[in-house]
Amino acid sequence: MGIISILLIAVGLAMDSLAVSISGGIVMRPFCMRQSLRLALTMGIFQGGMTLLGWLMGVSFSSYITAFDHWIAFILLGFLGGKMIYESFGEEETTISSFSTKTLLTLGVATSIDALAVGVSMAFLKTSIYFPAFIIGFVTFALSLIGVISGYRFRKIKGINVELFGGIILIAIGVKILIEHLME
């Protein structure tokens, strides 16, 4: 597998993490580079790690994973998005500077399930996994960091309930994943 193919796969896989990171930047008050890096690292580590895990699982488990991966992502993202929407109608919190570890782990899993399937497909192709997994993780990290920063800057637009917008983004990602897999 060539570097261009690996980069295209990495960018494709990173899109969900990018959108989630934009949502993270939207709710981040005040901006904190340390927390932005924490979110971006979580997204990158999960994308690269799940690619590696999928490859290790190999051919024997692929039918089990692809049968329900979209439902897991849909439920996790729908739950988190619904929670954000619900909280958007409550009292405004004065500072939200980071996601909890539990939330970051949940987002990491939800956005990287497709990477698991990609890892399995790379096992079918007899592709060496370490370089692609690193590239996938790195690209996801970079795009996620850009997403957090962009989301933070975007939230300053007046009149937008940013937490509501972030929740809608998460639910939309979950629906997109579900529709893509049901249409196959």
Coordinates of C-alpha atoms in Angstrom, one line a residue:
M1 CA 0.0 0.0 0.0
G2 CA 1.5 3.3 -1.1
I3 CA 1.9 6.5 1.0
I4 CA -0.8 8.4 -0.9
S5 CA -3.3 5.6 -0.2
I6 CA -2.4 5.5 3.4
L7 CA -2.7 9.3 3.7
L8 CA -6.1 9.3 2.0
I9 CA -7.3 6.5 4.4
A10 CA -5.9 8.5 7.3
V11 CA -7.7 11.7 6.3
G12 CA -11.0 9.8 5.7
L13 CA -10.8 8.1 9.1
A14 CA -9.9 11.4 10.8
M15 CA -13.0 13.2 9.7
D16 CA -15.2 12.0 12.6
S17 CA -12.5 12.9 15.0
L18 CA -12.1 16.3 13.4
A19 CA -15.8 17.0 13.8
V20 CA -15.8 15.8 17.4
S21 CA -12.8 18.0 18.1
I22 CA -14.6 21.0 16.6
S23 CA -17.4 20.3 19.1
G24 CA -14.8 20.1 21.9
G25 CA -13.4 23.5 20.9
I26 CA -16.9 25.0 20.8
V27 CA -17.6 24.1 24.4
M28 CA -14.1 24.8 25.7
R29 CA -14.1 27.8 28.0
P30 CA -11.5 29.3 28.4
F31 CA -9.2 28.0 25.7
C32 CA -6.5 25.7 27.0
M33 CA -3.7 24.3 24.8
R34 CA -3.0 21.5 27.3
Q35 CA -6.6 20.3 27.1
S36 CA -6.6 20.7 23.3
L37 CA -3.5 18.5 23.1
R38 CA -5.1 16.0 25.4
L39 CA -8.2 15.7 23.2
A40 CA -6.2 15.5 20.0
L41 CA -3.8 12.9 21.5
T42 CA -6.8 10.8 22.6
M43 CA -8.3 10.9 19.1
G44 CA -4.9 10.1 17.4
I45 CA -4.0 7.3 19.8
F46 CA -7.4 5.6 19.4
Q47 CA -7.4 5.9 15.6
G48 CA -3.9 4.4 15.3
G49 CA -4.5 1.9 18.1
M50 CA -7.8 0.7 16.7
T51 CA -6.2 0.3 13.3
L52 CA -3.5 -1.9 14.9
L53 CA -6.0 -3.8 16.9
G54 CA -8.2 -4.5 13.9
W55 CA -5.2 -5.8 12.0
L56 CA -4.3 -8.0 14.9
M57 CA -7.8 -9.4 15.1
G58 CA -7.5 -10.3 11.4
V59 CA -9.7 -12.2 9.2
S60 CA -11.4 -14.5 11.7
F61 CA -13.2 -11.7 13.5
S62 CA -14.0 -9.3 10.7
S63 CA -17.6 -10.5 10.1
Y64 CA -18.4 -9.9 13.8
I65 CA -17.0 -6.4 13.8
T66 CA -18.5 -5.1 10.6
A67 CA -21.9 -6.5 11.6
F68 CA -22.4 -4.0 14.4
D69 CA -19.7 -1.4 14.4
H70 CA -22.0 1.2 13.1
W71 CA -24.5 0.6 15.8
I72 CA -21.9 1.0 18.5
A73 CA -20.7 4.3 17.0
F74 CA -24.3 5.5 16.5
I75 CA -25.3 4.8 20.1
L76 CA -22.2 6.3 21.7
L77 CA -22.2 9.4 19.6
G78 CA -26.0 9.8 20.0
F79 CA -25.8 9.5 23.7
L80 CA -23.0 12.0 24.0
G81 CA -24.7 14.4 21.6
G82 CA -28.0 14.1 23.3
K83 CA -26.4 14.8 26.7
M84 CA -24.8 17.9 25.2
I85 CA -28.1 19.1 23.8
Y86 CA -29.8 18.5 27.1
E87 CA -27.2 20.4 29.0
S88 CA -27.4 23.2 26.5
F89 CA -30.8 24.1 27.8
G90 CA -29.6 24.2 31.5
E91 CA -27.8 26.9 33.3
E92 CA -24.7 28.1 31.6
E93 CA -21.5 26.9 33.2
T94 CA -18.9 29.5 33.8
T95 CA -15.9 27.4 32.7
I96 CA -15.7 24.2 30.7
S97 CA -12.0 23.7 30.2
S98 CA -11.8 20.0 29.3
F99 CA -13.6 16.8 28.7
S100 CA -13.5 14.2 31.5
T101 CA -11.3 11.2 30.9
K102 CA -14.4 9.0 30.7
T103 CA -15.9 11.3 27.9
L104 CA -12.6 11.4 26.0
L105 CA -12.3 7.6 26.1
T106 CA -15.9 7.2 24.9
L107 CA -15.3 9.7 22.1
G108 CA -12.1 7.9 21.2
V109 CA -13.8 4.6 20.9
A110 CA -16.9 6.0 19.1
T111 CA -14.8 7.8 16.5
S112 CA -12.3 5.0 15.9
I113 CA -14.5 2.0 15.3
D114 CA -14.2 2.4 11.5
A115 CA -10.4 2.3 12.0
L116 CA -10.9 -1.1 13.5
A117 CA -12.5 -2.3 10.3
V118 CA -9.8 -0.7 8.2
G119 CA -7.2 -2.6 10.3
V120 CA -9.0 -5.8 9.5
S121 CA -9.1 -5.0 5.8
M122 CA -5.4 -4.3 5.9
A123 CA -4.9 -7.7 7.4
F124 CA -6.8 -9.1 4.3
L125 CA -4.4 -7.2 2.1
K126 CA -1.4 -8.6 3.9
T127 CA -0.2 -5.0 4.5
S128 CA 2.4 -4.2 7.1
I129 CA 0.5 -2.3 9.8
Y130 CA 2.9 -0.3 11.9
F131 CA 3.6 2.6 9.4
P132 CA -0.1 3.0 8.3
A133 CA -1.2 2.9 12.0
F134 CA 1.3 5.6 12.9
I135 CA 0.3 7.8 9.9
I136 CA -3.4 7.3 10.7
G137 CA -2.8 8.3 14.3
F138 CA -0.6 11.3 13.4
V139 CA -3.0 12.7 10.8
T140 CA -5.9 12.3 13.2
F141 CA -4.0 14.0 16.0
A142 CA -3.1 17.0 13.7
L143 CA -6.6 17.4 12.3
S144 CA -8.1 17.1 15.7
L145 CA -5.9 19.8 17.1
I146 CA -6.8 22.0 14.2
G147 CA -10.5 21.2 14.9
V148 CA -10.3 22.1 18.6
I149 CA -8.7 25.4 17.8
S150 CA -11.2 26.2 15.0
G151 CA -14.1 25.2 17.2
Y152 CA -13.0 27.5 19.9
R153 CA -12.7 30.4 17.5
F154 CA -16.1 29.5 15.9
R155 CA -18.0 29.5 19.2
K156 CA -17.4 33.3 19.7
I157 CA -20.1 34.0 17.1
K158 CA -22.9 35.7 19.0
G159 CA -26.4 34.2 19.2
I160 CA -25.4 30.6 18.7
N161 CA -26.0 28.0 21.5
V162 CA -22.7 26.4 21.0
E163 CA -23.3 23.4 23.2
L164 CA -26.5 22.7 21.3
F165 CA -24.5 23.0 18.0
G166 CA -21.8 20.6 19.4
G167 CA -24.4 18.0 20.4
I168 CA -26.1 18.2 17.0
I169 CA -22.7 17.6 15.3
L170 CA -22.1 14.5 17.4
I171 CA -25.5 13.1 16.6
A172 CA -25.1 13.9 12.9
I173 CA -21.8 11.9 12.9
G174 CA -23.5 9.0 14.5
V175 CA -26.4 9.1 12.0
K176 CA -23.9 9.4 9.1
I177 CA -22.0 6.3 10.3
L178 CA -25.2 4.4 10.7
I179 CA -26.6 5.4 7.2
E180 CA -23.3 4.7 5.5
H181 CA -23.2 1.2 6.9
L182 CA -26.9 0.4 6.3
M183 CA -26.6 1.5 2.7
E184 CA -23.8 -1.0 2.0

